[in-house]
Every structure is written in structure tokens, then in C-alpha cells.
Amino acid sequence: MTAAEIESVTPLVLIVDDDRMQGRLIGEVCSRIGYRSMFAASYETAAELIATTSFSYVTIDLALGERDGIELLRLIAQLQVRPFVIVISGCEQRILNAAVRLAHSSGVCDAVALPKPIELAALRKVLLTARCDCGAQQRPVRDQAVVTAADLDAAVGNGEIYAAFQPKLELSTGKVVGCEALARWDSPTLGPIGPDLFIPLAEGSGAIKAVTLQILRSALQLAREIGRDDAEFVVAVNLSATLLSDPAITEDIGGLLQQLDVPARSLMIEITETTAMGDVSLAMDTLLRLRIKGIGISMDDFGTGYSSMSVLAQMPFCELKIDRSFVGGCLTDPDLWKVVASSVTIARSYNMKTVAEGIEDVATWQALAGLGCDAGQGFVFSRALPHDAFLAWCDDWHRRLRSDGLAPWMTRRQA
Ligand code: C2E
Ligand code: CA
Ligand code: CA
């Protein structure tokens, strides 16, 4: 390997700190583990460097003289390739936790907080173990650029949009009790395009109905297949606000259930909290009609909107899904844990099941099971998979569960 090639694969760390002494210490930790580093003593220098150089990690001191580290976090969130962020500060722990949450919610790849004075061993560990997969999360260029409604219409017509299924597990037993159907678009010319981009586009262009009915059809086909052996399996499909106000939607869904001969109880419709609360009387109308048919209704992304308790009590939800932004850091951030725990209590008091989204490790799975959260989904189990891969995953999972139970699997995962 040439010197230039070695340099290109060696992680580069940007150290942003107005305390040069501390900056030097961090720089030494980097060089001892073989990383390169650059130093910025002010917001302005850091902003210039970030604009011209691609960093794997950025350490940020929250108090940066005139400007503060929060401004820098916002700047990083706008980058195409985002570094792993390590927030360092002498502020109290709750402020540190809030800064990390802000980093996550504003789209910074990933972030952790370390208290000041910095423990060098802890920093070293983060630099060595934090996965900097920002490149993997980088969206294809076209994804961020203009994908037009015409592209989308053509894709719907060509069958480029399909459903992938993410398993939903009963947390206490590990049994797969259902799945969520998530729309995927693999364009032969534009590459994979995420639902966060094309679903809003479809909602604006009116293509959302065709997309949803296509996803629903695939989901019901899967439910019928699995339902032959497991009558309790429930498939969940997301319904946008625009469709909630479509007077024909209940009949469309009912018609597909009949056509594919799937019982209504095998279907769950997920509606985001903000959608349901947008126009309460309109939402109530559709939700009630779906419930009367025997279809389940789930409140998605719970905690991200502003539900009033009285509205929650009136709406016929059977399930409450705790948003992944609370689940992700709930073991390390006591404030997030309180949100998760009180969501479980609220759901229980309204006779709803709780589902936690975004479970990424076994420790979180176990803690949530201990809390009495009924079900969960997340990368610790599986990402969303196409139809055949999903069936194979379920077979494999249950075979292991039958032969070994949960314990050996958990030990292996934790190792
Ligand atoms: P959502 O309904 O909250 O779906 C869950 C999202 O969390 C999915 O992202 C899923 O891949 C992701 N996820 C699951 N487990 C984990 C985990 O452990 N960690 C993390 N970080 N993420 C996890 P995806 O597939 O990108 O979907 C994004 C959103 O797009 C969905 O959020 C949903 O609002 C919307 N969407 C997807 N498919 C459809 C659809 O068919 N119709 C409608 N109306 N919206 C859809
Ligand atoms: Ca959902
Ligand atoms: Ca959700």
C-alpha cells in the first residue's frame, strides 16, 4: 500500500475544543491508536475544516467560547457524509444527554457524550468501538436530489416498489407474533430510494393510494401463507394521513381482505400519532369503521406528537408503538427510560398492547421485557426482509428457539 492509500483508510478525527491542552490530550489518544487528527480551537475553524475535509469522528466541546457546540452539531447534520460525534463537556449529565438526543434527532449519524475532565481510557474505547458506518448511511446522490412524481408513477407501474417485512416479536418469549410491511423502492436507474423520501412524494402526488394498496396486497398474501400454521400472526401496514381522509379506504381494505381470504384480525393498520391527532373527528370515523370490521389499529411513533390523554382515551387503538427515538438510548439516558416506562403504563391503563420500535441490542430487549412491554421490533432481531427471506428468517429463528430456548441465543448475541 502506498502512503496515500494508507492515509485514505486511516480514520481522521477532528478535535474541536477551545482548551488547547485538552485538545492535545485527545490528539495523543488518537495517535496512540493509529488515527490521524486535526485540531480546531473555534467554531469558525471547525466549520471551515468540516466543509472541506471528510472526518470519521468529531469530538466537540459543548462550550466553545462565543459560539457553542450545538451550532456545530447542526452544521454536521447537514453534511452528506456525517462523522461519528463525541460530545465532551463539563455540563451536567442531563445537558450532555440532551445534546446527544439533539444530535440524533437532527440527523447526525451517531453520537455519544463523555463528561469533562475527559477519561482518556473511555475516549479510547469509544474511538475504537464506535462503529463509524456513516458512509453506509449515506444516501445515493439521486436519493437526495430530485426524484420526481413521474419517476414514482413509472416505478409503481413497473413493480419497482415492493414490501419488505420486519418481524415483530413477543418480548418475553421471543416468538414472532407478526411483522410490519415497509415499502421499498429499488430503482434500476436511480438505485435504492428510502421511504422517508418517496412516501411524502407519493402523498403529495396522489400515488400513495396505489403504493399502499400494493403493499397491503403483498402483506395480506404473506398473512394468508403464515396464517395457515399460525392463526395469531398479524401483519401491520402503514396508512398515511391522506388516506385516512379517503372515504373509500375502509371499503378498499375490506375488499382486499375478502378477495385474499384473510381474516380481519390478521391485519393491523399503523397510523402515526400526528396523523391521528390532525383531524380527530375525521380520523375517528375511519378508525372506527376499520375497528368495526375487526381490523386492529396501532398508534405509531408514540411520544413524538402531542396526544392529549382524552383523545387517546376516545380513539379505538389496540396497540401503541413507542417511537425508536426513545427506545434507542433508553438504557443510558434516564429521561428516555422514563418516557418508555410511562408509555407502557399509559398503554396498559387503556388496555392497549405496547410495541417498542428500534431495539438494537439484547440488553434493551431484556430491559423492555422486564418493564412489561409486550412486543418489539428492531435490528437486534432483523431488518425488514423481502417475502422469501422473511419466511426463511422466521423458520430459522423458531427452529433455534425450539432447540435451545432464548438463553444460548442471548449469550451468543451479547458476546
Ligand atoms: P416507521 O413506520 O416508524 O417504520 C419503522 C422504521 O424504523 C423503518 O424505517 C425501519 O427500517 C426502521 N427500523 C426498524 N428497526 C430499527 C432499528 O433497530 N434501528 C433503527 N435505527 N431503525 C429501525 P424505514 O423502512 O426507512 O421506514 C421509514 C418510514 O417510512 C416508516 O417509519 C413509515 O413512516 C414510512 N413508510 C414505510 N413504508 C410505508 C408505507 O407502505 N406506507 C406509508 N404510509 N408509510 C411508509
Ligand atoms: Ca410504522
Ligand atoms: Ca414508527
Short mmCIF file of C-alpha atoms and ligand atoms in Angstrom, two decimals:
data_model
loop_
_atom_site.label_atom_id
_atom_site.label_comp_id
_atom_site.label_asym_id
_atom_site.label_seq_id
_atom_site.Cartn_x
_atom_site.Cartn_y
_atom_site.Cartn_z
CA MET A 1 0.00 0.00 0.00
CA THR A 2 1.26 3.47 -0.80
CA ALA A 3 1.45 6.18 1.88
CA ALA A 4 -1.53 7.91 0.27
CA GLU A 5 -3.59 4.68 0.33
CA ILE A 6 -2.74 4.06 4.00
CA GLU A 7 -3.76 7.61 4.78
CA SER A 8 -7.06 7.21 2.99
CA VAL A 9 -8.08 4.23 5.19
CA THR A 10 -6.79 5.65 8.50
CA PRO A 11 -9.64 7.27 10.46
CA LEU A 12 -9.38 11.05 10.69
CA VAL A 13 -10.58 12.77 13.86
CA LEU A 14 -11.48 16.45 14.15
CA ILE A 15 -10.93 17.76 17.68
CA VAL A 16 -12.96 20.88 18.40
CA ASP A 17 -12.01 22.42 21.73
CA ASP A 18 -11.11 25.92 22.88
CA ASP A 19 -8.86 24.38 25.52
CA ARG A 20 -5.62 23.59 23.66
CA MET A 21 -4.30 21.42 26.49
CA GLN A 22 -7.34 19.16 26.36
CA GLY A 23 -7.14 19.17 22.55
CA ARG A 24 -3.54 17.95 22.74
CA LEU A 25 -4.52 15.12 25.13
CA ILE A 26 -7.28 13.95 22.80
CA GLY A 27 -4.84 14.17 19.87
CA GLU A 28 -2.41 11.90 21.72
CA VAL A 29 -5.10 9.29 22.34
CA CYS A 30 -5.84 9.36 18.60
CA SER A 31 -2.24 8.93 17.52
CA ARG A 32 -1.65 6.11 20.03
CA ILE A 33 -4.42 4.08 18.40
CA GLY A 34 -3.15 4.95 14.94
CA TYR A 35 -5.74 7.58 13.99
CA ARG A 36 -4.92 10.91 12.38
CA SER A 37 -6.30 14.09 13.93
CA MET A 38 -6.79 17.78 13.20
CA PHE A 39 -7.47 20.49 15.72
CA ALA A 40 -9.87 23.45 15.69
CA ALA A 41 -9.95 25.88 18.60
CA SER A 42 -13.01 27.77 17.39
CA TYR A 43 -16.36 27.23 15.73
CA GLU A 44 -15.21 29.11 12.63
CA THR A 45 -12.10 26.96 12.08
CA ALA A 46 -14.13 23.80 12.69
CA ALA A 47 -16.78 24.92 10.19
CA GLU A 48 -14.12 25.57 7.53
CA LEU A 49 -12.48 22.18 8.08
CA ILE A 50 -15.79 20.31 8.04
CA ALA A 51 -16.70 21.94 4.75
CA THR A 52 -13.53 20.79 3.02
CA THR A 53 -12.44 17.54 4.72
CA SER A 54 -14.23 14.27 5.42
CA PHE A 55 -13.83 13.17 9.06
CA SER A 56 -14.61 9.80 10.63
CA TYR A 57 -15.03 11.26 14.12
CA VAL A 58 -15.52 14.72 15.58
CA THR A 59 -15.03 15.47 19.27
CA ILE A 60 -16.91 18.60 20.31
CA ASP A 61 -16.59 20.62 23.47
CA LEU A 62 -20.09 21.98 24.10
CA ALA A 63 -18.80 25.31 25.40
CA LEU A 64 -16.83 26.87 22.55
CA GLY A 65 -16.15 30.45 23.61
CA GLU A 66 -18.56 32.78 21.82
CA ARG A 67 -20.31 30.07 19.85
CA ASP A 68 -21.41 26.76 21.26
CA GLY A 69 -21.06 23.15 20.18
CA ILE A 70 -24.79 22.89 19.45
CA GLU A 71 -24.36 25.14 16.41
CA LEU A 72 -21.66 22.82 15.20
CA LEU A 73 -23.92 19.79 15.66
CA ARG A 74 -26.49 21.42 13.42
CA LEU A 75 -23.81 22.06 10.80
CA ILE A 76 -22.65 18.43 10.91
CA ALA A 77 -26.24 17.23 10.50
CA GLN A 78 -26.32 18.91 7.07
CA LEU A 79 -23.22 17.11 5.77
CA GLN A 80 -23.61 14.39 3.18
CA VAL A 81 -21.15 12.07 4.90
CA ARG A 82 -21.55 12.52 8.63
CA PRO A 83 -18.88 11.68 11.18
CA PHE A 84 -19.42 9.91 14.48
CA VAL A 85 -19.77 12.67 17.10
CA ILE A 86 -18.30 12.56 20.60
CA VAL A 87 -19.70 15.38 22.74
CA ILE A 88 -17.37 16.34 25.57
CA SER A 89 -18.43 18.74 28.27
CA GLY A 90 -18.25 19.73 31.91
CA CYS A 91 -22.01 20.49 31.84
CA GLU A 92 -24.28 18.37 33.99
CA GLN A 93 -25.22 14.91 32.68
CA ARG A 94 -28.78 15.91 31.67
CA ILE A 95 -27.41 18.63 29.38
CA LEU A 96 -24.98 16.15 27.86
CA ASN A 97 -27.81 13.64 27.32
CA ALA A 98 -29.99 16.33 25.75
CA ALA A 99 -27.14 17.27 23.37
CA VAL A 100 -26.82 13.65 22.26
CA ARG A 101 -30.58 13.44 21.72
CA LEU A 102 -30.45 16.63 19.66
CA ALA A 103 -27.65 15.12 17.58
CA HIS A 104 -29.74 12.02 16.91
CA SER A 105 -32.94 13.88 16.11
CA SER A 106 -31.27 16.42 13.86
CA GLY A 107 -29.83 13.61 11.77
CA VAL A 108 -26.21 13.45 12.93
CA CYS A 109 -25.07 9.93 12.17
CA ASP A 110 -24.46 8.85 15.72
CA ALA A 111 -23.24 10.47 18.89
CA VAL A 112 -22.16 9.74 22.45
CA ALA A 113 -21.41 12.04 25.37
CA LEU A 114 -18.36 11.97 27.61
CA PRO A 115 -18.00 14.08 30.76
CA LYS A 116 -15.14 16.53 31.29
CA PRO A 117 -12.49 16.16 32.64
CA ILE A 118 -12.12 13.54 30.00
CA GLU A 119 -11.25 10.00 30.93
CA LEU A 120 -8.77 9.05 28.25
CA ALA A 121 -9.48 5.32 28.54
CA ALA A 122 -13.19 5.95 27.93
CA LEU A 123 -12.40 8.12 24.89
CA ARG A 124 -10.04 5.49 23.51
CA LYS A 125 -12.74 2.85 23.89
CA VAL A 126 -15.33 4.97 22.05
CA LEU A 127 -12.91 5.73 19.21
CA LEU A 128 -12.07 2.05 18.84
CA THR A 129 -15.52 0.54 19.24
CA ALA A 130 -17.99 3.13 17.92
CA ARG A 131 -18.96 1.95 14.53
CA CYS A 132 -18.46 4.74 12.08
CA ASP A 133 -20.76 3.47 9.36
CA CYS A 134 -21.68 6.93 8.21
CA GLY A 135 -20.68 6.00 4.70
CA ALA A 136 -23.17 3.14 4.72
CA GLN A 137 -25.90 5.53 5.78
CA GLN A 138 -25.08 7.95 3.05
CA ARG A 139 -27.89 8.05 0.61
CA PRO A 140 -27.35 7.64 -3.10
CA VAL A 141 -26.87 11.00 -4.74
CA ARG A 142 -30.11 10.78 -6.72
CA ASP A 143 -31.95 9.94 -3.49
CA GLN A 144 -31.22 13.38 -2.16
CA ALA A 145 -31.61 15.11 -5.46
CA VAL A 146 -34.76 15.26 -7.48
CA VAL A 147 -36.83 12.14 -7.68
CA THR A 148 -39.95 13.25 -9.48
CA ALA A 149 -43.58 12.23 -9.20
CA ALA A 150 -43.24 10.92 -12.78
CA ASP A 151 -40.33 8.65 -11.69
CA LEU A 152 -42.54 7.38 -8.89
CA ASP A 153 -45.57 6.77 -11.11
CA ALA A 154 -43.40 4.82 -13.54
CA ALA A 155 -41.95 2.82 -10.64
CA VAL A 156 -45.40 1.89 -9.35
CA GLY A 157 -46.35 0.77 -12.85
CA ASN A 158 -43.16 -1.26 -13.30
CA GLY A 159 -43.47 -3.03 -9.97
CA GLU A 160 -40.24 -1.50 -8.64
CA ILE A 161 -41.93 -0.77 -5.32
CA TYR A 162 -42.37 -3.78 -3.08
CA ALA A 163 -42.98 -4.70 0.55
CA ALA A 164 -40.25 -5.81 2.93
CA PHE A 165 -41.24 -7.32 6.26
CA GLN A 166 -39.69 -6.63 9.65
CA PRO A 167 -40.52 -9.21 12.35
CA LYS A 168 -42.43 -8.21 15.47
CA LEU A 169 -41.61 -10.42 18.45
CA GLU A 170 -43.25 -11.13 21.78
CA LEU A 171 -40.50 -9.86 24.07
CA SER A 172 -41.00 -12.34 26.93
CA THR A 173 -40.83 -15.47 24.75
CA GLY A 174 -39.04 -14.41 21.56
CA LYS A 175 -41.91 -15.77 19.44
CA VAL A 176 -42.56 -13.98 16.14
CA VAL A 177 -46.11 -12.67 16.50
CA GLY A 178 -46.30 -10.59 13.38
CA CYS A 179 -44.44 -8.21 11.12
CA GLU A 180 -44.56 -4.69 9.73
CA ALA A 181 -44.70 -4.25 5.97
CA LEU A 182 -42.37 -1.43 4.87
CA ALA A 183 -42.31 -0.03 1.36
CA ARG A 184 -39.06 -0.36 -0.61
CA TRP A 185 -38.11 1.12 -3.96
CA ASP A 186 -35.18 -0.37 -5.82
CA SER A 187 -34.88 1.63 -8.99
CA PRO A 188 -32.71 0.10 -11.74
CA THR A 189 -31.59 3.59 -12.77
CA LEU A 190 -31.67 5.62 -9.55
CA GLY A 191 -30.62 2.95 -7.05
CA PRO A 192 -32.42 2.24 -3.75
CA ILE A 193 -34.61 5.12 -2.60
CA GLY A 194 -35.73 5.30 1.02
CA PRO A 195 -39.41 5.50 2.07
CA ASP A 196 -38.66 8.68 4.03
CA LEU A 197 -38.13 10.27 0.62
CA PHE A 198 -40.68 8.64 -1.67
CA ILE A 199 -43.63 8.26 0.74
CA PRO A 200 -44.00 12.06 1.22
CA LEU A 201 -43.62 12.40 -2.56
CA ALA A 202 -46.37 9.81 -3.09
CA GLU A 203 -48.58 11.58 -0.56
CA GLY A 204 -48.17 14.83 -2.46
CA SER A 205 -48.71 13.35 -5.92
CA GLY A 206 -51.63 11.09 -5.06
CA ALA A 207 -49.65 7.92 -5.85
CA ILE A 208 -49.85 6.93 -2.18
CA LYS A 209 -53.10 5.03 -2.68
CA ALA A 210 -51.62 2.77 -5.35
CA VAL A 211 -48.45 2.27 -3.27
CA THR A 212 -50.41 1.46 -0.11
CA LEU A 213 -52.77 -0.97 -1.83
CA GLN A 214 -49.78 -2.73 -3.41
CA ILE A 215 -48.04 -3.04 -0.02
CA LEU A 216 -51.32 -4.15 1.57
CA ARG A 217 -51.83 -6.84 -1.06
CA SER A 218 -48.33 -8.27 -0.50
CA ALA A 219 -48.80 -8.08 3.26
CA LEU A 220 -52.10 -9.95 3.11
CA GLN A 221 -50.60 -12.60 0.85
CA LEU A 222 -47.92 -13.17 3.48
CA ALA A 223 -50.53 -13.20 6.28
CA ARG A 224 -52.52 -15.84 4.43
CA GLU A 225 -49.45 -18.02 3.98
CA ILE A 226 -48.29 -17.80 7.58
CA GLY A 227 -51.87 -17.87 8.91
CA ARG A 228 -52.26 -21.48 7.72
CA ASP A 229 -49.89 -22.58 10.52
CA ASP A 230 -50.22 -19.68 12.92
CA ALA A 231 -53.68 -18.12 13.15
CA GLU A 232 -52.41 -15.45 15.56
CA PHE A 233 -49.87 -13.92 13.18
CA VAL A 234 -50.68 -10.27 12.44
CA VAL A 235 -49.27 -8.22 9.60
CA ALA A 236 -49.09 -4.43 10.01
CA VAL A 237 -49.38 -1.86 7.21
CA ASN A 238 -48.77 1.89 7.46
CA LEU A 239 -51.58 4.25 6.47
CA SER A 240 -50.86 7.89 5.62
CA ALA A 241 -52.93 10.84 6.78
CA THR A 242 -54.05 11.49 3.20
CA LEU A 243 -55.66 8.05 3.05
CA LEU A 244 -57.28 8.33 6.45
CA SER A 245 -59.48 11.04 4.96
CA ASP A 246 -60.29 8.99 1.83
CA PRO A 247 -63.94 7.92 2.30
CA ALA A 248 -63.40 4.78 0.19
CA ILE A 249 -60.37 3.47 2.09
CA THR A 250 -62.25 1.26 4.56
CA GLU A 251 -64.07 -0.49 1.73
CA ASP A 252 -60.84 -0.85 -0.29
CA ILE A 253 -59.12 -2.54 2.63
CA GLY A 254 -62.16 -4.69 3.41
CA GLY A 255 -62.41 -5.70 -0.25
CA LEU A 256 -58.77 -6.86 -0.36
CA LEU A 257 -59.21 -8.89 2.85
CA GLN A 258 -62.18 -10.63 1.28
CA GLN A 259 -60.52 -11.16 -2.08
CA LEU A 260 -57.44 -12.72 -0.49
CA ASP A 261 -59.49 -14.57 2.12
CA VAL A 262 -57.61 -13.22 5.12
CA PRO A 263 -59.44 -12.70 8.44
CA ALA A 264 -59.61 -9.06 9.55
CA ARG A 265 -57.90 -9.85 12.86
CA SER A 266 -54.71 -10.77 10.92
CA LEU A 267 -54.33 -7.13 9.84
CA MET A 268 -53.12 -4.15 11.88
CA ILE A 269 -53.18 -0.63 10.45
CA GLU A 270 -50.49 1.73 11.79
CA ILE A 271 -51.28 5.41 11.98
CA THR A 272 -48.80 7.95 13.27
CA GLU A 273 -49.74 9.88 16.34
CA THR A 274 -49.62 13.20 14.49
CA THR A 275 -51.89 11.86 11.73
CA ALA A 276 -54.48 10.62 14.18
CA MET A 277 -54.47 13.87 16.10
CA GLY A 278 -54.53 16.04 12.95
CA ASP A 279 -58.26 15.93 12.35
CA VAL A 280 -59.66 13.97 15.22
CA SER A 281 -63.23 13.62 14.01
CA LEU A 282 -62.18 12.52 10.53
CA ALA A 283 -59.64 10.06 11.87
CA MET A 284 -62.19 8.74 14.33
CA ASP A 285 -64.61 8.00 11.51
CA THR A 286 -62.18 5.84 9.51
CA LEU A 287 -60.62 4.24 12.58
CA LEU A 288 -64.00 3.21 13.96
CA ARG A 289 -65.08 1.73 10.64
CA LEU A 290 -61.84 -0.27 10.44
CA ARG A 291 -62.25 -1.47 14.04
CA ILE A 292 -65.86 -2.48 13.41
CA LYS A 293 -64.60 -4.71 10.59
CA GLY A 294 -62.28 -6.34 13.15
CA ILE A 295 -59.04 -4.78 11.87
CA GLY A 296 -56.51 -3.71 14.52
CA ILE A 297 -55.36 -0.09 14.83
CA SER A 298 -51.94 0.86 16.12
CA MET A 299 -50.70 4.29 17.17
CA ASP A 300 -47.29 4.63 15.52
CA ASP A 301 -44.36 6.81 16.65
CA PHE A 302 -45.97 7.37 20.05
CA GLY A 303 -44.34 10.17 22.02
CA THR A 304 -43.31 12.26 19.01
CA GLY A 305 -46.61 14.16 18.76
CA TYR A 306 -48.70 15.86 21.36
CA SER A 307 -51.54 13.48 22.14
CA SER A 308 -53.98 14.69 24.65
CA MET A 309 -54.90 11.97 27.07
CA SER A 310 -58.60 12.48 26.47
CA VAL A 311 -58.20 11.96 22.71
CA LEU A 312 -56.10 8.86 23.32
CA ALA A 313 -58.86 7.53 25.54
CA GLN A 314 -61.54 8.13 22.89
CA MET A 315 -59.73 6.61 19.92
CA PRO A 316 -60.13 2.90 19.36
CA PHE A 317 -56.41 1.99 19.32
CA CYS A 318 -55.42 -1.56 20.27
CA GLU A 319 -51.68 -1.00 20.22
CA LEU A 320 -49.22 1.75 21.00
CA LYS A 321 -45.80 1.77 19.30
CA ILE A 322 -43.12 3.60 21.24
CA ASP A 323 -41.03 5.60 18.82
CA ARG A 324 -37.48 4.39 18.19
CA SER A 325 -36.02 7.75 19.21
CA PHE A 326 -36.95 6.88 22.81
CA VAL A 327 -36.06 3.20 22.67
CA GLY A 328 -32.58 3.63 21.18
CA GLY A 329 -30.83 5.27 24.13
CA CYS A 330 -33.24 4.27 26.92
CA LEU A 331 -30.67 2.24 28.86
CA THR A 332 -28.15 5.05 29.08
CA ASP A 333 -30.44 8.07 29.26
CA PRO A 334 -32.72 8.07 32.34
CA ASP A 335 -35.02 10.66 30.74
CA LEU A 336 -35.67 8.39 27.77
CA TRP A 337 -36.22 5.45 30.10
CA LYS A 338 -38.94 7.43 31.91
CA VAL A 339 -40.69 8.12 28.58
CA VAL A 340 -40.59 4.42 27.67
CA ALA A 341 -41.76 3.27 31.11
CA SER A 342 -44.61 5.77 31.26
CA SER A 343 -45.70 4.84 27.71
CA VAL A 344 -46.03 1.21 28.84
CA THR A 345 -48.09 2.33 31.86
CA ILE A 346 -50.33 4.57 29.73
CA ALA A 347 -50.93 1.81 27.19
CA ARG A 348 -51.77 -0.68 29.89
CA SER A 349 -54.24 1.67 31.54
CA TYR A 350 -56.07 1.97 28.20
CA ASN A 351 -55.91 -1.79 27.57
CA MET A 352 -53.55 -1.40 24.65
CA LYS A 353 -50.56 -3.58 23.87
CA THR A 354 -47.17 -1.88 23.71
CA VAL A 355 -44.65 -2.39 20.95
CA ALA A 356 -41.15 -0.93 21.16
CA GLU A 357 -39.54 0.04 17.86
CA GLY A 358 -35.83 0.24 17.19
CA ILE A 359 -34.48 -2.37 19.64
CA GLU A 360 -30.84 -2.71 18.64
CA ASP A 361 -29.33 -4.83 21.43
CA VAL A 362 -30.16 -7.71 23.73
CA ALA A 363 -29.81 -5.60 26.90
CA THR A 364 -32.58 -3.25 25.70
CA TRP A 365 -34.73 -6.22 24.68
CA GLN A 366 -34.41 -7.73 28.17
CA ALA A 367 -34.98 -4.43 29.99
CA LEU A 368 -38.15 -3.77 27.96
CA ALA A 369 -39.41 -7.29 28.58
CA GLY A 370 -38.84 -6.69 32.31
CA LEU A 371 -40.86 -3.50 32.06
CA GLY A 372 -43.82 -5.46 30.69
CA CYS A 373 -43.59 -4.14 27.12
CA ASP A 374 -45.44 -6.76 25.07
CA ALA A 375 -43.68 -6.80 21.73
CA GLY A 376 -40.79 -5.25 19.87
CA GLN A 377 -39.05 -4.89 16.56
CA GLY A 378 -35.55 -3.80 15.69
CA PHE A 379 -32.22 -4.62 14.13
CA VAL A 380 -31.34 -6.93 17.07
CA PHE A 381 -33.85 -9.34 15.55
CA SER A 382 -33.82 -8.43 11.89
CA ARG A 383 -34.11 -5.62 9.40
CA ALA A 384 -37.05 -5.65 7.00
CA LEU A 385 -36.65 -8.53 4.53
CA PRO A 386 -38.29 -9.41 1.22
CA HIS A 387 -41.05 -12.06 1.32
CA ASP A 388 -38.99 -15.26 0.87
CA ALA A 389 -36.09 -14.09 3.04
CA PHE A 390 -38.57 -13.18 5.77
CA LEU A 391 -40.14 -16.66 5.74
CA ALA A 392 -36.68 -18.26 5.87
CA TRP A 393 -35.66 -15.98 8.75
CA CYS A 394 -38.81 -16.93 10.74
CA ASP A 395 -38.18 -20.65 10.19
CA ASP A 396 -34.59 -20.36 11.30
CA TRP A 397 -35.47 -18.21 14.33
CA HIS A 398 -38.18 -20.58 15.57
CA ARG A 399 -36.04 -23.66 14.95
CA ARG A 400 -33.33 -22.18 17.17
CA LEU A 401 -35.90 -21.11 19.74
CA ARG A 402 -37.36 -24.65 19.89
CA SER A 403 -34.00 -26.37 20.17
CA ASP A 404 -32.17 -24.00 22.53
CA GLY A 405 -34.71 -21.59 24.02
CA LEU A 406 -33.70 -17.96 24.38
CA ALA A 407 -30.72 -18.21 26.72
CA PRO A 408 -27.95 -19.51 24.44
CA TRP A 409 -29.02 -17.16 21.68
CA MET A 410 -28.81 -14.19 24.02
CA THR A 411 -25.39 -15.21 25.32
CA ARG A 412 -24.11 -15.53 21.79
CA ARG A 413 -25.52 -12.14 20.79
CA GLN A 414 -24.12 -10.42 23.81
CA ALA A 415 -20.66 -11.88 23.36
P1 C2E B 1 -42.00 3.60 10.67
O1 C2E B 1 -43.38 3.20 10.37
O2 C2E B 1 -41.71 4.16 12.03
O3 C2E B 1 -41.13 2.31 10.38
C1 C2E B 1 -40.08 1.87 11.17
C2 C2E B 1 -38.77 2.33 10.62
O4 C2E B 1 -37.76 2.02 11.58
C3 C2E B 1 -38.35 1.61 9.34
O5 C2E B 1 -37.61 2.53 8.55
C4 C2E B 1 -37.40 0.54 9.87
O6 C2E B 1 -36.50 0.06 8.92
C5 C2E B 1 -36.72 1.31 10.96
N1 C2E B 1 -36.14 0.44 11.98
C6 C2E B 1 -36.58 -0.77 12.36
N2 C2E B 1 -35.81 -1.28 13.32
C7 C2E B 1 -34.85 -0.38 13.57
C8 C2E B 1 -33.74 -0.35 14.50
O7 C2E B 1 -33.49 -1.27 15.28
N3 C2E B 1 -32.98 0.77 14.47
C9 C2E B 1 -33.23 1.80 13.63
N4 C2E B 1 -32.40 2.84 13.66
N5 C2E B 1 -34.26 1.80 12.76
C10 C2E B 1 -35.07 0.72 12.73
P2 C2E B 1 -37.96 2.68 7.00
O8 C2E B 1 -38.27 1.36 6.41
O9 C2E B 1 -36.87 3.52 6.43
O10 C2E B 1 -39.31 3.49 7.01
C11 C2E B 1 -39.34 4.83 7.38
C12 C2E B 1 -40.76 5.33 7.45
O11 C2E B 1 -41.36 5.36 6.14
C13 C2E B 1 -41.68 4.43 8.27
O12 C2E B 1 -41.47 4.67 9.61
C14 C2E B 1 -43.04 4.87 7.75
O13 C2E B 1 -43.44 6.06 8.40
C15 C2E B 1 -42.76 5.20 6.30
N6 C2E B 1 -43.23 4.08 5.47
C16 C2E B 1 -42.57 2.97 5.10
N7 C2E B 1 -43.36 2.19 4.33
C17 C2E B 1 -44.56 2.82 4.24
C18 C2E B 1 -45.83 2.51 3.58
O14 C2E B 1 -46.03 1.48 2.94
N8 C2E B 1 -46.83 3.45 3.73
C19 C2E B 1 -46.68 4.59 4.46
N9 C2E B 1 -47.72 5.42 4.55
N10 C2E B 1 -45.53 4.89 5.09
C20 C2E B 1 -44.48 4.02 4.98
CA CA B 2 -44.95 2.05 11.21
CA CA B 3 -42.78 4.03 13.84
#
